[in-house]
Coordinates of C-alpha atoms in Angstrom, one line a residue:
Chain A
M887 CA -81.6 -26.4 71.3
L888 CA -85.1 -25.3 71.6
A889 CA -87.9 -27.4 72.3
P890 CA -90.3 -28.5 68.8
S891 CA -93.2 -27.6 69.1
P892 CA -95.7 -30.7 68.9
L893 CA -96.0 -30.4 64.6
G894 CA -91.9 -29.9 64.4
R895 CA -91.7 -33.4 66.0
V896 CA -93.8 -35.3 63.9
L897 CA -92.3 -33.5 60.9
L898 CA -88.9 -34.7 62.2
H899 CA -89.3 -38.1 63.3
L900 CA -91.0 -38.5 59.0
S901 CA -88.0 -36.9 57.8
N902 CA -85.6 -39.4 60.4
L903 CA -88.0 -42.5 59.1
L904 CA -87.3 -40.9 55.6
V905 CA -83.3 -40.1 56.2
I906 CA -83.5 -44.0 57.7
A907 CA -85.0 -45.9 54.4
F908 CA -83.1 -44.2 52.5
L909 CA -79.6 -45.5 54.3
L910 CA -81.0 -48.7 54.8
L911 CA -81.9 -49.6 51.2
P912 CA -79.3 -51.3 50.1
I913 CA -79.1 -53.3 52.8
A914 CA -82.6 -54.6 52.3
A915 CA -81.6 -55.3 48.6
V916 CA -78.8 -57.0 49.4
T917 CA -79.8 -58.7 51.9
L918 CA -83.6 -59.7 50.5
G919 CA -81.1 -61.0 46.9
A920 CA -78.6 -62.4 48.9
L921 CA -81.6 -64.7 50.9
Q922 CA -83.5 -66.8 47.6
A923 CA -82.9 -68.3 44.6
E924 CA -82.5 -66.8 41.0
K925 CA -85.2 -69.0 40.3
T926 CA -88.0 -67.0 43.3
L927 CA -86.6 -63.6 41.7
Q928 CA -87.5 -64.3 38.3
A929 CA -91.0 -65.6 39.0
D930 CA -92.6 -62.5 40.5
T931 CA -90.9 -59.4 39.3
R932 CA -93.3 -57.7 41.4
A933 CA -92.9 -59.2 44.7
L934 CA -91.1 -57.7 47.6
L935 CA -90.6 -60.6 49.5
P936 CA -89.7 -63.6 47.8
P937 CA -92.3 -66.8 48.1
E938 CA -89.2 -68.8 49.4
W939 CA -85.7 -68.1 51.5
T940 CA -83.1 -70.3 51.2
L941 CA -79.0 -70.2 52.6
D942 CA -77.7 -71.8 49.3
N943 CA -75.8 -69.2 48.1
F944 CA -74.2 -69.0 51.1
R945 CA -73.5 -72.6 50.8
V946 CA -71.7 -72.8 47.5
I947 CA -69.5 -69.5 48.3
L948 CA -68.3 -71.1 51.9
S949 CA -67.5 -74.7 50.2
G950 CA -65.6 -73.2 47.2
G951 CA -68.5 -74.9 45.0
E952 CA -67.7 -78.2 46.6
Q953 CA -71.5 -77.9 47.9
R954 CA -74.4 -76.4 45.0
G955 CA -77.5 -76.9 47.3
A956 CA -81.0 -77.4 46.1
I957 CA -80.5 -74.0 43.6
F958 CA -77.3 -74.9 42.0
E959 CA -78.1 -78.6 41.1
Q960 CA -78.5 -77.7 37.4
V961 CA -75.5 -75.3 37.1
T962 CA -72.6 -76.5 35.3
Y963 CA -70.7 -73.2 34.7
L964 CA -69.2 -71.5 38.1
P965 CA -66.2 -68.8 37.9
D966 CA -62.8 -70.0 39.2
N967 CA -62.5 -66.5 41.1
V968 CA -65.4 -67.7 43.0
K969 CA -64.8 -71.3 43.9
K970 CA -61.4 -69.9 45.5
I971 CA -63.3 -67.2 47.1
R972 CA -61.6 -68.1 50.3
F973 CA -59.0 -67.6 49.4
A974 CA -59.7 -63.9 48.4
F975 CA -61.0 -63.8 52.0
T976 CA -57.7 -65.0 53.9
N977 CA -55.8 -62.3 50.9
S978 CA -57.7 -59.1 52.1
T979 CA -58.0 -59.9 56.2
V980 CA -54.1 -60.3 55.9
I981 CA -53.7 -57.4 53.2
A982 CA -55.9 -55.3 56.2
L983 CA -54.2 -56.1 59.0
S984 CA -50.7 -55.9 57.6
V985 CA -52.0 -52.8 56.7
T986 CA -53.0 -51.7 59.5
V987 CA -50.4 -52.3 62.3
L988 CA -47.4 -51.4 59.6
T989 CA -49.6 -48.0 58.7
L990 CA -50.1 -47.2 62.5
A991 CA -46.9 -48.0 62.8
M992 CA -45.1 -45.7 60.8
G993 CA -47.4 -43.3 61.1
A994 CA -46.9 -42.9 64.9
L995 CA -43.2 -42.4 64.6
S996 CA -43.8 -39.7 62.3
A997 CA -46.5 -38.4 63.4
W998 CA -44.9 -37.6 67.1
T999 CA -41.5 -36.3 65.6
I1000 CA -44.0 -33.6 64.0
A1001 CA -46.1 -32.7 67.2
R1002 CA -42.7 -32.9 69.0
L1003 CA -39.3 -32.0 67.5
R1004 CA -41.0 -29.9 65.5
Y1005 CA -38.7 -29.1 62.1
R1006 CA -39.3 -27.0 59.4
W1007 CA -39.2 -30.5 56.8
T1008 CA -41.5 -31.8 59.8
R1009 CA -43.6 -29.2 59.0
W1010 CA -43.5 -29.5 55.3
L1011 CA -44.3 -33.6 55.7
V1012 CA -47.6 -31.9 56.8
N1013 CA -48.3 -30.2 54.1
A1014 CA -46.8 -33.6 51.4
S1015 CA -49.2 -35.9 53.4
L1016 CA -52.4 -32.8 52.7
L1017 CA -51.3 -32.6 49.5
A1018 CA -51.5 -36.5 48.7
R1019 CA -54.4 -37.0 50.2
F1020 CA -55.7 -35.3 46.6
V1021 CA -53.9 -37.7 44.5
P1022 CA -56.1 -39.7 42.2
V1023 CA -55.2 -43.9 43.0
I1024 CA -55.7 -44.4 38.7
T1025 CA -53.1 -41.8 38.7
L1026 CA -50.3 -44.0 41.2
M1027 CA -51.6 -47.0 39.7
I1028 CA -50.1 -46.8 36.1
P1029 CA -47.1 -45.9 37.4
L1030 CA -47.5 -48.4 39.1
Y1031 CA -48.3 -51.3 37.7
V1032 CA -45.4 -50.6 34.9
A1033 CA -42.6 -50.7 37.5
F1034 CA -43.8 -53.8 39.3
R1035 CA -44.6 -54.7 36.7
Q1036 CA -41.0 -54.9 35.9
L1037 CA -39.2 -55.6 39.3
G1038 CA -41.8 -58.1 39.4
L1039 CA -43.4 -57.4 41.8
L1040 CA -47.2 -58.0 39.9
N1041 CA -49.0 -60.5 41.6
S1042 CA -47.8 -60.3 44.9
V1043 CA -49.4 -60.1 48.2
V1044 CA -46.2 -57.9 49.9
G1045 CA -46.8 -56.0 46.3
V1046 CA -50.4 -55.2 47.4
I1047 CA -49.1 -54.5 51.1
V1048 CA -46.4 -52.0 50.1
A1049 CA -48.7 -49.8 47.7
L1050 CA -51.9 -49.2 50.3
T1051 CA -49.5 -48.6 53.1
G1052 CA -47.9 -45.8 51.8
F1053 CA -51.3 -44.3 50.0
L1054 CA -52.7 -44.3 53.5
L1055 CA -49.1 -43.2 55.5
P1056 CA -50.9 -39.8 55.0
Y1057 CA -54.0 -40.4 56.3
A1058 CA -52.4 -41.5 59.7
I1059 CA -50.1 -38.0 59.8
L1060 CA -53.2 -35.7 59.4
I1061 CA -55.0 -37.9 61.8
L1062 CA -52.0 -38.3 64.7
A1063 CA -50.6 -35.1 64.3
P1064 CA -52.6 -33.2 66.5
Y1065 CA -53.4 -35.8 68.7
F1066 CA -49.6 -36.5 70.1
D1067 CA -49.2 -32.3 69.7
Q1068 CA -52.9 -32.7 72.6
I1069 CA -50.9 -34.3 75.0
P1070 CA -49.5 -31.9 77.3
K1071 CA -45.7 -31.9 76.8
E1072 CA -45.3 -32.1 80.5
L1073 CA -45.7 -36.0 80.6
E1074 CA -43.0 -36.2 78.6
D1075 CA -41.0 -33.9 80.3
S1076 CA -40.9 -35.5 83.6
A1077 CA -40.3 -39.0 81.9
R1078 CA -37.0 -37.2 81.0
I1079 CA -36.4 -35.8 84.1
D1080 CA -36.5 -39.0 85.3
G1081 CA -34.0 -40.8 83.2
C1082 CA -35.8 -41.5 79.9
S1083 CA -34.7 -40.7 76.6
R1084 CA -36.8 -38.5 73.8
F1085 CA -37.6 -42.1 72.2
G1086 CA -38.4 -43.8 75.7
A1087 CA -40.6 -40.7 76.2
F1088 CA -42.0 -40.8 73.5
W1089 CA -42.9 -45.2 73.7
R1090 CA -43.1 -45.1 77.5
V1091 CA -45.7 -42.4 77.9
S1092 CA -47.0 -40.6 74.7
L1093 CA -47.9 -43.4 72.7
P1094 CA -49.9 -45.2 75.6
L1095 CA -51.9 -41.9 75.5
A1096 CA -52.3 -41.6 72.2
A1097 CA -53.9 -45.0 72.3
P1098 CA -57.7 -43.0 71.4
G1099 CA -56.3 -41.6 68.0
L1100 CA -54.8 -45.0 67.0
A1101 CA -57.6 -46.4 67.1
S1102 CA -59.6 -44.0 65.5
C1103 CA -57.0 -44.3 62.7
G1104 CA -56.6 -47.9 62.7
A1105 CA -60.1 -48.4 62.4
L1106 CA -60.4 -45.5 59.5
V1107 CA -57.1 -47.5 57.7
F1108 CA -58.6 -50.8 58.0
I1109 CA -62.0 -50.0 56.1
I1110 CA -60.2 -47.9 53.7
S1111 CA -57.7 -51.3 52.9
W1112 CA -60.6 -53.6 53.4
N1113 CA -62.6 -51.5 50.9
E1114 CA -60.4 -50.8 47.9
L1115 CA -60.5 -51.9 44.5
L1116 CA -57.7 -50.1 41.6
I1117 CA -54.5 -50.6 44.1
P1118 CA -54.9 -54.6 43.7
L1119 CA -57.2 -54.8 41.0
I1120 CA -54.3 -53.7 39.3
L1121 CA -52.1 -55.4 40.7
V1122 CA -52.9 -58.9 40.6
N1123 CA -54.6 -61.0 38.0
K1124 CA -54.6 -64.4 38.9
A1125 CA -57.4 -65.7 41.6
E1126 CA -55.3 -67.1 44.4
F1127 CA -53.9 -63.6 45.4
M1128 CA -57.2 -61.4 44.5
T1129 CA -59.0 -59.1 47.7
V1130 CA -62.7 -59.6 48.1
P1131 CA -63.3 -56.2 46.1
V1132 CA -61.1 -57.4 43.4
V1133 CA -63.5 -60.6 43.0
I1134 CA -66.9 -59.3 42.9
N1135 CA -65.3 -56.7 40.1
S1136 CA -64.4 -60.1 38.3
L1137 CA -68.4 -60.9 38.3
V1138 CA -69.5 -56.8 37.0
G1139 CA -71.5 -57.9 33.9
D1140 CA -70.9 -62.1 34.0
V1141 CA -74.1 -63.3 32.5
H1142 CA -73.6 -66.6 33.8
V1143 CA -73.3 -65.7 37.6
F1144 CA -77.0 -64.8 39.1
F1145 CA -77.6 -62.1 40.9
N1146 CA -78.4 -63.8 43.6
L1147 CA -74.6 -64.9 44.3
M1148 CA -73.4 -62.0 44.1
M1149 CA -75.3 -60.4 46.1
A1150 CA -74.6 -63.6 49.1
I1151 CA -70.6 -62.3 48.3
C1152 CA -70.9 -58.6 48.3
L1153 CA -73.2 -59.2 51.5
L1154 CA -70.1 -61.0 53.2
A1155 CA -67.9 -58.6 51.8
L1156 CA -69.3 -56.0 53.6
L1157 CA -69.7 -57.6 56.7
P1158 CA -66.6 -57.2 58.4
S1159 CA -66.7 -53.1 58.2
V1160 CA -69.8 -52.3 59.3
I1161 CA -68.9 -54.8 62.2
L1162 CA -65.9 -52.7 62.7
V1163 CA -68.0 -49.2 62.3
L1164 CA -70.7 -50.3 64.5
L1165 CA -68.4 -52.1 67.5
L1166 CA -66.1 -48.3 67.0
Q1167 CA -68.1 -45.8 66.1
K1168 CA -66.9 -43.0 68.7
F1169 CA -63.5 -43.2 67.4
V1170 CA -64.6 -44.0 63.9
V1171 CA -66.8 -40.2 63.5
A1172 CA -63.7 -38.6 65.8
G1173 CA -61.3 -39.7 62.9
L1174 CA -62.9 -38.9 60.3
Q1175 CA -63.2 -35.1 62.0
V1176 CA -60.0 -34.7 62.7
G1177 CA -58.5 -36.2 59.5
G1178 CA -60.7 -35.3 56.9
L1179 CA -60.7 -38.4 55.0
K1180 CA -62.0 -39.0 51.7
G1181 CA -65.1 -39.9 52.1
Chain B
M743 CA -48.8 -25.8 65.1
A744 CA -45.9 -22.6 65.2
I745 CA -42.5 -23.7 63.4
R746 CA -39.9 -23.2 65.1
S747 CA -36.0 -24.4 63.6
E748 CA -35.0 -25.8 67.2
P749 CA -37.1 -28.2 70.0
A750 CA -39.5 -26.4 71.4
A751 CA -37.0 -27.0 75.1
A752 CA -34.8 -27.5 76.1
A753 CA -33.4 -30.8 76.9
P754 CA -33.8 -31.2 80.2
P755 CA -30.5 -33.0 81.9
V756 CA -30.3 -36.8 81.0
R757 CA -28.4 -39.3 83.1
A758 CA -25.3 -39.0 82.9
G759 CA -23.0 -41.9 80.9
R760 CA -26.1 -41.7 78.3
R761 CA -26.1 -41.3 75.0
E762 CA -29.2 -40.5 72.8
L763 CA -29.3 -39.4 69.5
A764 CA -29.1 -35.8 68.7
P765 CA -33.2 -34.7 68.4
G766 CA -32.9 -33.6 64.8
R767 CA -31.1 -37.0 63.8
L768 CA -33.9 -38.6 66.0
A769 CA -36.6 -37.2 63.6
L770 CA -34.9 -38.4 60.6
V771 CA -34.1 -41.9 62.1
M772 CA -38.3 -42.0 63.0
N773 CA -39.1 -40.8 59.9
L774 CA -37.3 -42.9 57.6
P775 CA -39.9 -45.3 57.2
T776 CA -42.5 -43.2 56.4
L777 CA -39.8 -41.6 54.0
L778 CA -38.8 -43.9 52.0
T779 CA -42.7 -45.8 51.6
M780 CA -44.0 -42.7 50.7
A781 CA -41.1 -41.8 48.8
L782 CA -41.4 -44.8 46.3
V783 CA -45.7 -45.1 46.5
L784 CA -46.5 -41.5 46.1
A785 CA -43.3 -39.4 45.3
Y786 CA -42.5 -41.7 42.7
P787 CA -44.9 -42.7 40.3
I788 CA -46.6 -39.0 40.1
G789 CA -43.1 -38.4 39.1
Y790 CA -43.0 -41.5 36.2
A791 CA -46.3 -40.9 35.2
A792 CA -45.2 -37.8 34.3
W793 CA -42.2 -39.4 33.0
L794 CA -44.4 -42.2 31.3
S795 CA -47.6 -39.6 29.1
F796 CA -44.1 -37.8 27.0
H797 CA -43.7 -42.0 25.7
R798 CA -45.0 -44.1 23.4
V799 CA -45.9 -47.1 26.5
G800 CA -47.6 -50.0 24.9
P801 CA -47.2 -53.7 25.8
A802 CA -44.3 -54.4 22.9
Q803 CA -42.5 -51.5 24.6
L804 CA -43.4 -53.7 27.8
R805 CA -41.8 -56.3 26.6
R806 CA -39.4 -54.7 25.3
G807 CA -39.0 -52.6 28.4
E808 CA -38.0 -49.7 26.2
F809 CA -40.4 -46.7 26.0
P810 CA -39.3 -44.6 23.0
W811 CA -39.7 -40.6 23.3
A812 CA -43.4 -39.2 21.9
G813 CA -43.5 -36.1 22.8
F814 CA -46.1 -34.3 23.3
D815 CA -48.2 -36.7 20.8
N816 CA -50.3 -38.4 23.8
Y817 CA -51.8 -35.3 24.7
V818 CA -52.7 -33.8 21.2
R819 CA -54.0 -37.2 20.9
L820 CA -56.1 -37.4 24.1
F821 CA -57.1 -33.4 23.5
D822 CA -58.2 -34.5 20.1
D823 CA -60.8 -37.3 21.5
P824 CA -63.9 -37.0 21.4
L825 CA -64.4 -39.7 23.8
F826 CA -62.1 -38.1 26.3
L827 CA -64.1 -34.5 25.7
L828 CA -66.4 -36.4 26.2
S829 CA -65.7 -38.6 29.8
L830 CA -64.4 -35.1 31.0
R831 CA -67.5 -33.1 30.6
N832 CA -69.6 -35.8 31.8
T833 CA -67.2 -36.0 35.3
F834 CA -67.8 -32.5 35.4
V835 CA -71.7 -32.2 35.4
F836 CA -72.0 -35.7 38.2
V837 CA -69.8 -33.5 40.4
A838 CA -72.0 -30.7 40.1
I839 CA -74.7 -33.0 40.9
V840 CA -73.2 -35.1 43.2
V841 CA -71.8 -31.9 45.4
V842 CA -74.6 -29.5 45.0
V843 CA -76.8 -32.8 46.6
E844 CA -74.3 -34.0 49.1
I845 CA -74.3 -30.7 50.8
V846 CA -77.7 -29.9 50.8
L847 CA -78.5 -32.9 52.1
A848 CA -75.7 -33.0 54.2
V849 CA -77.0 -29.6 56.0
A850 CA -80.5 -31.0 56.5
I851 CA -79.0 -33.9 57.8
G852 CA -76.9 -32.8 60.2
L853 CA -80.3 -30.7 62.0
L854 CA -81.8 -33.5 62.0
I855 CA -79.4 -35.7 63.8
N856 CA -78.7 -32.7 66.1
Q857 CA -81.8 -33.0 67.5
Q858 CA -80.9 -34.5 71.2
R859 CA -84.8 -34.0 72.4
V860 CA -86.2 -36.8 69.1
W861 CA -85.3 -39.8 69.6
T862 CA -85.9 -41.8 65.9
S863 CA -82.9 -38.9 65.4
R864 CA -81.1 -41.2 67.3
I865 CA -81.2 -43.8 65.1
T866 CA -80.3 -42.2 62.5
R867 CA -77.1 -40.7 64.2
V868 CA -75.8 -44.4 64.7
L869 CA -77.0 -45.7 61.1
I870 CA -75.7 -42.5 58.6
L871 CA -72.2 -43.9 58.9
L872 CA -73.6 -47.1 57.6
P873 CA -72.7 -46.5 54.1
Y874 CA -69.1 -45.1 54.7
A875 CA -68.1 -49.3 55.4
I876 CA -69.5 -50.5 52.2
P877 CA -67.1 -51.6 49.9
P878 CA -67.1 -48.9 46.6
I879 CA -67.3 -52.0 44.7
A880 CA -70.3 -53.7 46.7
N881 CA -71.9 -50.6 46.0
G882 CA -72.2 -50.5 43.3
L883 CA -73.1 -54.3 42.6
I884 CA -76.5 -53.8 45.0
W885 CA -78.0 -50.7 43.5
S886 CA -77.1 -52.6 40.1
F887 CA -79.5 -55.2 41.6
L888 CA -81.9 -52.0 42.6
Y889 CA -81.7 -50.6 39.1
S890 CA -82.3 -53.7 37.6
F891 CA -84.6 -53.3 34.7
Q892 CA -85.9 -57.5 34.9
F893 CA -86.4 -58.4 38.5
G894 CA -85.0 -54.8 40.6
F895 CA -85.8 -53.9 44.1
L896 CA -86.5 -49.9 42.9
N897 CA -89.1 -51.1 40.6
R898 CA -91.0 -53.5 43.2
I899 CA -91.1 -51.1 45.9
L900 CA -92.5 -48.3 43.4
F901 CA -94.7 -51.4 42.5
T902 CA -95.8 -52.1 45.6
F903 CA -96.8 -48.1 46.6
G904 CA -98.9 -48.3 43.0
L905 CA -96.3 -45.6 41.6
I906 CA -95.2 -47.1 38.2
E907 CA -97.4 -49.5 36.1
E908 CA -94.6 -50.7 33.9
P909 CA -90.6 -51.5 35.1
V910 CA -88.7 -48.6 34.5
N911 CA -85.1 -49.2 33.4
W912 CA -83.1 -46.7 35.4
A913 CA -79.7 -46.5 34.4
G914 CA -80.4 -48.2 30.8
H915 CA -80.8 -45.3 28.8
P916 CA -78.8 -42.6 27.9
E917 CA -80.5 -39.5 29.0
T918 CA -80.7 -41.2 33.0
A919 CA -77.8 -42.9 33.0
L920 CA -75.3 -40.6 34.3
Y921 CA -78.6 -38.8 36.6
A922 CA -78.6 -42.8 37.7
V923 CA -75.0 -43.6 38.9
T924 CA -75.4 -40.2 41.0
V925 CA -77.3 -41.9 43.5
P926 CA -75.0 -44.4 44.6
Y927 CA -72.0 -42.1 44.7
I928 CA -74.5 -40.0 47.1
W929 CA -75.6 -42.9 49.3
R930 CA -71.5 -44.0 49.7
T931 CA -70.0 -40.7 49.9
L932 CA -72.6 -38.7 52.6
P933 CA -71.7 -39.9 55.6
F934 CA -68.2 -37.6 55.7
A935 CA -69.8 -34.4 54.6
V936 CA -72.7 -35.4 57.5
L937 CA -70.0 -35.7 60.3
L938 CA -68.3 -32.8 59.2
V939 CA -71.7 -30.1 60.0
H940 CA -73.0 -32.6 62.5
A941 CA -69.1 -31.2 64.2
A942 CA -69.5 -27.7 63.4
L943 CA -73.7 -27.5 64.9
Q944 CA -72.0 -28.9 67.8
G945 CA -69.5 -25.8 68.5
I946 CA -72.9 -23.3 67.7
G947 CA -73.8 -22.0 71.6
T948 CA -77.5 -22.4 71.9
E949 CA -77.3 -18.8 73.5
L950 CA -78.1 -17.0 69.8
H951 CA -80.7 -19.0 68.8
E952 CA -82.4 -18.6 72.8
A953 CA -81.9 -15.0 72.2
A954 CA -83.4 -14.9 68.8
A955 CA -86.5 -16.7 68.9
V956 CA -87.1 -14.6 72.9
D957 CA -87.3 -11.9 69.8
G958 CA -89.8 -14.1 67.8
A959 CA -87.1 -15.0 65.2
T960 CA -89.4 -17.8 63.1
A961 CA -87.4 -20.8 63.1
W962 CA -86.6 -20.5 59.0
Q963 CA -84.8 -17.1 60.2
R964 CA -83.2 -18.7 62.7
F965 CA -81.7 -20.5 60.5
R966 CA -81.3 -18.4 57.6
H967 CA -79.3 -15.7 59.8
I968 CA -78.2 -17.5 62.6
T969 CA -77.3 -21.5 61.7
L970 CA -76.3 -21.2 57.7
P971 CA -73.9 -18.1 58.5
L972 CA -71.9 -20.3 61.0
L973 CA -71.7 -23.3 58.6
L974 CA -70.5 -21.7 56.1
P975 CA -67.1 -22.4 56.6
I976 CA -67.4 -26.4 57.3
I977 CA -69.9 -25.9 53.7
V978 CA -66.7 -24.3 51.9
V979 CA -64.0 -27.0 53.3
I980 CA -67.0 -29.8 52.2
L981 CA -67.2 -28.4 48.9
V982 CA -63.9 -28.7 48.0
L983 CA -62.8 -32.5 49.7
R984 CA -66.4 -33.7 47.8
T985 CA -65.5 -32.2 44.2
S986 CA -61.6 -33.0 44.3
F987 CA -62.7 -37.0 45.0
A988 CA -65.6 -37.3 43.0
F989 CA -63.9 -36.4 40.4
T990 CA -62.1 -39.7 40.9
V991 CA -65.0 -42.1 41.0
F992 CA -64.4 -44.9 39.4
E993 CA -66.0 -47.9 41.1
E994 CA -70.1 -47.3 40.9
I995 CA -69.4 -46.8 37.3
R996 CA -67.8 -50.0 36.5
A997 CA -70.8 -52.1 38.5
I998 CA -73.8 -49.7 37.0
T999 CA -72.8 -48.9 33.1
Q1000 CA -69.5 -49.4 32.9
G1001 CA -69.4 -46.7 30.8
G1002 CA -72.8 -47.3 29.0
P1003 CA -75.0 -47.1 27.6
G1004 CA -72.9 -46.7 24.5
D1005 CA -70.8 -43.7 26.0
A1006 CA -73.4 -42.1 28.4
T1007 CA -71.2 -42.9 31.2
W1008 CA -67.7 -42.3 31.4
V1009 CA -65.9 -40.6 33.5
A1010 CA -61.8 -39.4 33.5
A1011 CA -60.7 -42.2 36.0
W1012 CA -63.6 -44.3 33.6
Y1013 CA -61.1 -43.2 30.7
S1014 CA -57.9 -44.0 31.9
Y1015 CA -58.4 -47.5 32.7
K1016 CA -59.7 -48.3 30.0
K1017 CA -57.2 -47.4 27.8
A1018 CA -54.3 -48.5 29.7
F1019 CA -55.7 -51.7 30.7
E1020 CA -57.8 -52.7 28.0
P1021 CA -56.8 -53.9 24.6
P1022 CA -54.8 -52.3 23.3
N1023 CA -53.4 -51.5 26.4
D1024 CA -52.1 -47.8 25.4
I1025 CA -50.6 -46.9 28.9
G1026 CA -48.7 -43.7 27.6
L1027 CA -52.7 -42.5 26.4
G1028 CA -53.9 -43.7 30.2
A1029 CA -51.1 -41.8 31.7
A1030 CA -51.8 -38.4 30.4
S1031 CA -54.9 -38.9 30.8
A1032 CA -54.4 -40.1 34.4
W1033 CA -52.1 -36.8 34.9
V1034 CA -54.8 -34.2 33.4
L1035 CA -57.3 -35.8 36.1
A1036 CA -54.6 -35.6 38.9
L1037 CA -53.6 -31.8 37.7
I1038 CA -57.3 -30.3 37.8
V1039 CA -57.3 -32.1 41.4
G1040 CA -54.3 -30.8 41.8
A1041 CA -55.5 -26.9 41.3
L1042 CA -58.2 -28.1 44.0
A1043 CA -55.8 -29.4 46.1
I1044 CA -54.0 -25.9 46.6
V1045 CA -56.4 -23.6 46.8
Y1046 CA -57.5 -26.3 49.9
V1047 CA -54.5 -26.2 51.4
K1048 CA -53.1 -22.3 50.7
T1049 CA -56.7 -20.8 52.0
I1050 CA -58.8 -22.9 54.2
Y1051 CA -56.5 -25.8 56.1
R1052 CA -54.8 -22.9 57.4
R1053 CA -57.8 -21.3 58.9
I1054 CA -58.1 -24.2 60.6
H1055 CA -55.8 -25.6 61.8

């Protein structure tokens, strides 16, 4: 790149500030909302910063409604979903972790056969994955609801895990197949000469070398399954089996729930995936650029 | 990847006495979990959705477990429903705005974060990923807080800078609501487009730019005649991918407007969801509308796979 002129440099800094402000706008709003009471929010509808800060919103959520703090002393109604939000965080964690492990395991097995064994039908599997990525979730959910209802799989964490894994496998294949393809084949060949089976060469040689690809894929799969709303929304309707996005969804339009409480829940909900993205930044970028995933 | 019907290399000698699966069989065994799961969760439901769309499926039928044949009845009712046609229209408007704005912003921000010698660009490069991590439904709820007529943050900011006198009801007016919901969606999905542009920019060498600068080309001329043509392939990729994904927007609509005010922000996925999963639970009609959506997106997918994906890989 050519060095920008002094004036150009100022304009570039200003543009960056503008973009950064836009990127941080919702983050600032959710944080400020979560750290104040409904009362201060309504007292002055024009001030940017509240006169008082409070952690009561978090206290109520984390204690499941046991500790009410100063804001919620007078409040008699608290939705069941909010009281049981600890279930939701446990469910979301179990579901996101299981889906990540399952998708990585199955995806790696398939991706290696696509890159190394090269049959016409494994090539076809890549095309099927590409097409599958475009299928709208809503189109899948209507028949899955009917089928799971008949099988008695509604309101089950396993049902959500199976549905999400199937939905995300094409993503894993599209990221991992090119990754295995660029690992030198000679490494596996020499392992074979030393007496390794084909599967052994995959297991002991290629799989460890694919660790960065697995990290990219795993980070994306975890984020997408942690964030997914429609699949658990349609397969689950009891508070014990809900995930965090489903609980958030249930609060939309509930006039009895303060915006501040909702913002505190949103903040807790976005923390795990935000931390993951910032920690694994390099891998997330690589995965998005290779897989061309949904934005 | 070249297609070969035989394994790439002849098998090296295997230690005597050791038996292993033939490669064809090994491929089948290793793909079995993937094939089964994808058949169960992807292939079967797509077929079953088509089947359901030709049958009458409501709460009574679900209880009995019998779905009477309805022919094209669901599709006839669908295209006779002004609300469905309005939802399609709204979806097209939404997609057009989102895709055009995202492409312009992605190229601009991509160029911005590609500036190695500007230190603020490094901050932008880190933060640009942030929206990707936010759960879409939380994003919707946060923006409905931002947009709130009574105590929203957007109005507070504009008051602070003296830009408005009275609070503005951003998402509450039928004329502006659809535009209001495009902003949160663009915010959340922008990182993907920026990263693709950024990757493409890193592949463009500096030689052409330096040569053109020596010849007296201005920055705009260099962008117009060197950078933009080289970015065109990735812009087409973003166009197709973002168009097909934006067609299925759901969470931001659900959190911010719930289709309102009136029916100003009904979109295709919202229509299918409301028809199928809210009383009177007309699942047959919902399946038909979801299939129409899948066909629109599927057409784009085939264009993508047949022409663009082949050329990149």
